[in-house]
Coordinates of C-alpha atoms in Angstrom, one line a residue:
M3 CA 0.0 0.0 0.0
R4 CA 2.9 2.3 0.5
G5 CA 3.5 2.7 -3.2
L6 CA -0.1 3.5 -4.1
H7 CA -0.8 7.1 -4.9
R8 CA -3.4 8.6 -2.6
P9 CA -5.7 11.2 -4.2
E10 CA -5.4 14.7 -2.8
V11 CA -8.4 15.5 -0.6
W12 CA -7.7 19.0 0.4
H13 CA -7.5 21.4 -2.5
T14 CA -7.2 25.1 -2.8
C15 CA -10.3 26.9 -4.0
P16 CA -10.6 26.3 -7.8
T17 CA -12.2 29.8 -8.2
C18 CA -10.0 32.1 -6.2
N19 CA -7.0 29.7 -5.4
D20 CA -7.3 30.5 -1.7
P21 CA -4.8 28.1 0.0
D22 CA -6.3 28.6 3.5
Y23 CA -9.6 26.9 2.8
P24 CA -9.4 23.4 4.4
H25 CA -12.3 21.8 2.4
P26 CA -12.6 20.4 -1.1
G27 CA -14.5 22.5 -3.7
Q28 CA -15.1 26.2 -3.6
C29 CA -14.2 28.2 -0.6
A30 CA -16.9 29.8 1.6
R31 CA -16.3 33.3 0.2
C32 CA -16.8 32.0 -3.4
L33 CA -19.9 30.0 -2.4
L34 CA -21.3 33.2 -0.8
N35 CA -20.6 35.2 -4.0
R36 CA -22.3 32.5 -6.1
R37 CA -25.4 32.6 -3.9
L38 CA -25.4 36.4 -4.3
G39 CA -25.3 36.0 -8.0
E40 CA -28.2 33.6 -7.9
L41 CA -30.3 36.1 -5.9
L42 CA -29.2 39.4 -7.4
G43 CA -27.9 38.4 -10.7
P44 CA -24.4 39.4 -12.0
P45 CA -23.0 42.8 -11.2
S46 CA -24.7 45.2 -13.5
D47 CA -25.4 48.9 -13.9
A48 CA -29.1 47.9 -14.2
L49 CA -29.1 46.8 -10.6
H50 CA -30.3 49.3 -8.1
P51 CA -27.2 51.1 -6.5
G52 CA -28.5 50.2 -3.1
L53 CA -28.7 46.5 -3.9
E54 CA -25.2 46.7 -5.4
A55 CA -24.0 48.2 -2.1
L56 CA -25.8 45.4 -0.3
R57 CA -24.1 42.8 -2.4
N58 CA -20.7 44.3 -1.6
D59 CA -21.5 44.5 2.1
I60 CA -22.6 40.8 2.3
A61 CA -19.7 39.6 0.0
T62 CA -17.1 41.2 2.3
A63 CA -18.7 39.9 5.6
E64 CA -16.2 38.7 8.1
H65 CA -17.9 35.3 8.4
P66 CA -19.0 34.2 4.9
I67 CA -20.5 30.9 6.1
T68 CA -22.8 32.7 8.5
A69 CA -23.7 35.2 5.8
R70 CA -24.5 32.4 3.4
R71 CA -26.7 30.7 5.9
W72 CA -28.6 34.0 6.5
L73 CA -29.0 34.4 2.7
N74 CA -30.7 31.0 2.5
K75 CA -33.3 31.8 5.1
P76 CA -36.8 31.6 3.5
S77 CA -37.7 35.1 4.9
V78 CA -34.6 36.7 3.2
S79 CA -33.7 35.0 -0.2
P80 CA -37.1 35.4 -1.9
V81 CA -37.2 39.0 -0.8
M82 CA -33.8 39.8 -2.2
A83 CA -34.6 38.1 -5.4
D84 CA -37.9 40.1 -5.7
L85 CA -36.1 43.4 -5.0
A86 CA -33.4 42.7 -7.6
A87 CA -36.0 41.6 -10.2
G88 CA -38.2 44.6 -9.5
R89 CA -41.1 42.5 -8.3
R90 CA -41.0 44.4 -5.0
A91 CA -40.2 48.0 -4.6
L92 CA -37.1 48.9 -2.5
T93 CA -39.1 50.9 0.1
H94 CA -39.9 50.5 3.8
Q95 CA -43.6 50.3 2.9
A96 CA -43.0 47.3 0.6
L97 CA -41.1 45.5 3.3
D98 CA -43.8 46.3 5.8
E99 CA -46.2 44.2 3.8
L100 CA -44.1 41.0 4.5
P101 CA -44.5 38.9 7.7
D102 CA -42.2 40.2 10.4
S103 CA -39.2 38.1 11.3
P104 CA -35.8 38.7 12.8
P105 CA -34.0 37.9 9.5
L106 CA -36.2 40.4 7.6
A107 CA -35.6 43.0 10.3
H108 CA -31.8 42.4 9.9
L109 CA -32.2 42.8 6.1
R110 CA -33.9 46.1 6.6
Q111 CA -31.1 47.3 8.9
V112 CA -28.5 46.3 6.4
L113 CA -30.4 48.1 3.6
V114 CA -30.5 51.2 5.8
G115 CA -26.8 50.8 6.7
V116 CA -25.7 50.7 3.0
G117 CA -28.0 53.7 2.1
A118 CA -30.5 51.7 0.1
L119 CA -33.3 52.7 2.5
P120 CA -33.7 55.9 4.5
E121 CA -33.4 55.7 8.3
R122 CA -36.7 55.6 10.2
D123 CA -37.8 55.2 13.8
E124 CA -38.5 51.4 13.8
Y125 CA -39.8 51.4 17.4
M126 CA -42.2 54.2 16.7
V127 CA -43.4 52.3 13.6
R128 CA -43.8 49.1 15.7
L129 CA -45.7 51.1 18.3
E130 CA -48.1 52.6 15.8
R131 CA -48.7 49.2 14.2
F132 CA -49.4 47.7 17.6
L133 CA -51.9 50.5 18.5
T134 CA -53.7 50.3 15.2
S135 CA -54.1 46.5 15.6
L136 CA -55.2 46.8 19.2
L137 CA -57.7 49.6 18.6
A138 CA -59.2 47.6 15.7
T139 CA -60.0 44.8 18.2
Q140 CA -62.0 47.0 20.5
H141 CA -65.7 46.4 19.8
N142 CA -67.1 48.8 22.3
P143 CA -67.2 52.2 20.5
E144 CA -66.9 54.3 23.7
Q145 CA -64.0 52.2 24.9
R146 CA -62.2 52.4 21.5
K147 CA -62.7 56.2 21.5
V148 CA -61.2 56.6 25.0
L149 CA -58.2 54.3 24.1
H150 CA -57.6 56.2 20.8
R151 CA -57.6 59.4 22.7
Y152 CA -55.2 58.1 25.4
T153 CA -52.8 56.2 23.1
I154 CA -52.6 58.3 20.0
W155 CA -53.3 61.8 21.3
H156 CA -51.5 61.4 24.6
L157 CA -48.9 58.6 24.7
V158 CA -47.6 58.8 21.1
R159 CA -47.8 62.6 20.9
R160 CA -46.0 63.0 24.2
L161 CA -43.3 60.5 23.1
R162 CA -42.7 62.5 19.9
R163 CA -42.4 65.7 21.9
R164 CA -40.0 64.2 24.4
T165 CA -37.8 62.4 21.9
N166 CA -37.6 65.6 19.8
G167 CA -36.8 63.8 16.6
L168 CA -34.6 61.1 18.1
P169 CA -35.7 57.4 17.7
L170 CA -37.6 55.7 20.5
T171 CA -35.6 53.5 22.9
P172 CA -36.7 49.9 23.4
Q173 CA -37.7 50.8 27.0
Q174 CA -39.9 53.7 25.8
F175 CA -41.6 51.3 23.3
I176 CA -42.2 48.7 26.0
S177 CA -43.4 51.2 28.5
A178 CA -46.0 52.6 26.0
R179 CA -47.2 49.2 25.1
Q180 CA -47.5 48.2 28.7
R181 CA -49.5 51.3 29.6
T182 CA -51.8 50.5 26.7
H183 CA -52.4 47.0 27.9
A184 CA -53.0 48.4 31.4
A185 CA -55.6 50.8 30.1
V186 CA -57.4 48.0 28.3
A187 CA -57.2 45.7 31.3
F188 CA -58.7 48.4 33.6
L189 CA -61.5 49.3 31.1
N190 CA -62.3 45.6 30.7
W191 CA -62.5 45.2 34.5
L192 CA -64.9 48.2 34.7
T193 CA -67.1 46.6 32.0
A194 CA -67.1 43.3 33.8
H195 CA -68.3 45.1 36.9
D196 CA -71.0 47.1 35.1
L197 CA -69.0 50.3 35.6
T198 CA -67.6 53.1 33.4
L199 CA -64.9 55.7 34.0
K200 CA -67.7 58.2 34.9
T201 CA -69.5 55.9 37.4
C202 CA -66.3 54.4 38.9
R203 CA -65.8 55.5 42.5
Q204 CA -62.7 55.4 44.7
A205 CA -64.1 52.4 46.5
D206 CA -64.4 50.6 43.1
L207 CA -60.8 51.5 42.2
D208 CA -59.6 50.3 45.6
L209 CA -61.3 47.0 44.9
W210 CA -59.4 46.8 41.6
L211 CA -56.1 47.6 43.2
T212 CA -56.6 44.8 45.8
D213 CA -57.9 42.3 43.3
D214 CA -55.3 39.5 43.0
F215 CA -56.7 38.5 39.6
A216 CA -56.5 42.0 38.1
T217 CA -53.5 42.6 35.9
Y218 CA -51.4 45.7 35.3
R219 CA -52.7 47.2 38.5
Q220 CA -49.7 49.5 39.1
T221 CA -49.1 50.4 35.4
A222 CA -52.8 51.3 35.0
G223 CA -52.2 54.3 37.3
H224 CA -50.9 56.3 34.4
F225 CA -54.1 55.9 32.5
I226 CA -56.3 56.6 35.5
R227 CA -54.4 59.8 36.3
W228 CA -54.8 60.9 32.7
A229 CA -58.5 60.1 32.8
R230 CA -58.9 62.2 35.9
T231 CA -56.9 65.1 34.4
I232 CA -59.2 65.4 31.4
K233 CA -62.2 64.9 33.6
L234 CA -63.3 61.5 32.4
S235 CA -63.1 60.1 35.9
T236 CA -62.9 61.3 39.5
V237 CA -60.8 58.5 41.0
H238 CA -57.1 58.9 41.7
V239 CA -54.0 56.8 42.0
P240 CA -50.8 58.5 43.4
A241 CA -47.9 58.5 41.0
I242 CA -44.6 56.8 41.9
R243 CA -41.9 59.4 41.3
W244 CA -39.0 58.3 39.0
N245 CA -35.7 59.3 40.4
G246 CA -33.5 57.7 37.7
P247 CA -31.9 59.4 34.7
T248 CA -34.2 61.2 32.3
Q249 CA -31.9 60.6 29.3
P250 CA -29.7 57.7 28.3
L251 CA -26.1 58.1 29.4
D252 CA -23.5 58.6 26.7
D253 CA -20.7 56.0 26.3
E254 CA -18.0 58.3 27.7
H255 CA -20.0 59.0 30.8
R256 CA -20.6 55.3 31.3
W257 CA -16.9 54.5 31.1
N258 CA -16.1 57.3 33.6
V259 CA -18.7 55.9 36.0
A260 CA -17.3 52.4 35.6
R261 CA -13.7 53.5 36.2
R262 CA -14.8 55.3 39.4
L263 CA -16.7 52.2 40.6
L264 CA -13.6 50.1 39.9
H265 CA -11.0 52.3 41.6
D266 CA -12.7 54.6 44.1
D267 CA -12.1 53.0 47.5
T268 CA -14.2 55.7 49.3
L269 CA -17.4 54.1 48.0
K270 CA -18.9 51.2 49.8
P271 CA -17.9 47.8 48.2
E272 CA -21.6 46.7 47.9
D273 CA -22.4 50.0 46.0
R274 CA -19.5 49.5 43.7
L275 CA -20.5 46.0 42.9
A276 CA -24.2 46.9 42.4
G277 CA -23.2 49.7 40.0
L278 CA -21.0 47.5 37.9
L279 CA -23.6 44.8 37.4
P280 CA -25.5 44.9 34.1
P281 CA -29.1 46.1 34.3
P282 CA -31.9 43.5 34.4
C283 CA -33.8 42.7 31.2
P284 CA -36.8 44.9 30.9
R285 CA -40.1 43.3 32.0
T286 CA -42.7 43.0 29.3
F287 CA -45.5 41.5 31.4
G288 CA -46.7 42.0 35.0
D289 CA -47.9 44.9 37.1
Q290 CA -44.8 47.0 37.4
P291 CA -43.8 49.7 34.9
V292 CA -40.5 48.9 33.2
D293 CA -39.2 52.5 32.7
H294 CA -40.5 56.0 33.2
R295 CA -38.1 57.8 30.9
G296 CA -40.9 58.1 28.3
S297 CA -43.6 59.0 30.8

C-alpha cells in the first residue's frame, strides 16, 4: 500500500485559489458570491445602486459561512430576489407588507446601513402598528374612543415631543405598550363590573387595586391619572416618582462611572458591585412599569 498514490483530498479553491480553505471544492467566500449572483444576478449597472451596495456588504462579511446561511433563510432569499427583479419596490412600505421576522428586520437594517433605504424610527413604527391593531379589536365604541384618545393623542404625541426627533428607545416602546395593555385591562374590568370611567368611584378603584386577579394594576395608574386630568373620571392613584436618569447616558460618561466604581475606595464595596452589574432585562409583562423615561 505504501507505493499506491493517494488522491489529494484538500484542494485550494478552484475559483480564487485560496490556499487557506481546508475543504474540497469552492471556498466559503466564493460560495457566498455564487449565492449572491443567484439572488441578485451578475454585477450590472441595471441593478439598483442600493442593492449593489448590499451585495458588496454581504460579500465582504467577516464570516462568509454565517452570511450564506442567512441568505438562505426563507424570509430573506425570496425578498432579495424580488427586490433585484423589480417585483417588489425597495421601500420601507413594501417590506412592511411582509411577515415580520428577525432575519427580515436584519435585512432592513443592512439596507438602511448601506444607504439603500432611508433611516426611520423602527420602534415608533412598531408602536403605531401595535396601537392600530389593538384599537381595531375594540368592539365597544366608547372604549375604543377613549383608548384612541389616550394612546394616539396622549402617549404617542407625548413621546414624539419628548424624543424631539430622536428614535424611541426599546424601553420607551415597551413602556408605552404596557400602559396601553394596562388601560385595556382596567376598562375591561370596569365593563365586567358594570362600571364606566364616569360611574367608577374610589371604592371601586380600591377594589381593583386589591384584586389579585387584576393585571397591570400599578401600570394602569398612568391611564387613571390621565382620565382624571381630562375629567373622564374622578378617581385617583398616586404617582410613583421616577428618580432615575431622564436621558440615556452617553458612552463616555458610562466609562467614567465604571472607572470610578472600579477604583474609588471611598465608595462602599456593595455599592461599587451593584453599580458594575448589568441592568436587568426589561419586563414586558406584569404589574410594574419597566421604565419611566418616556412617561
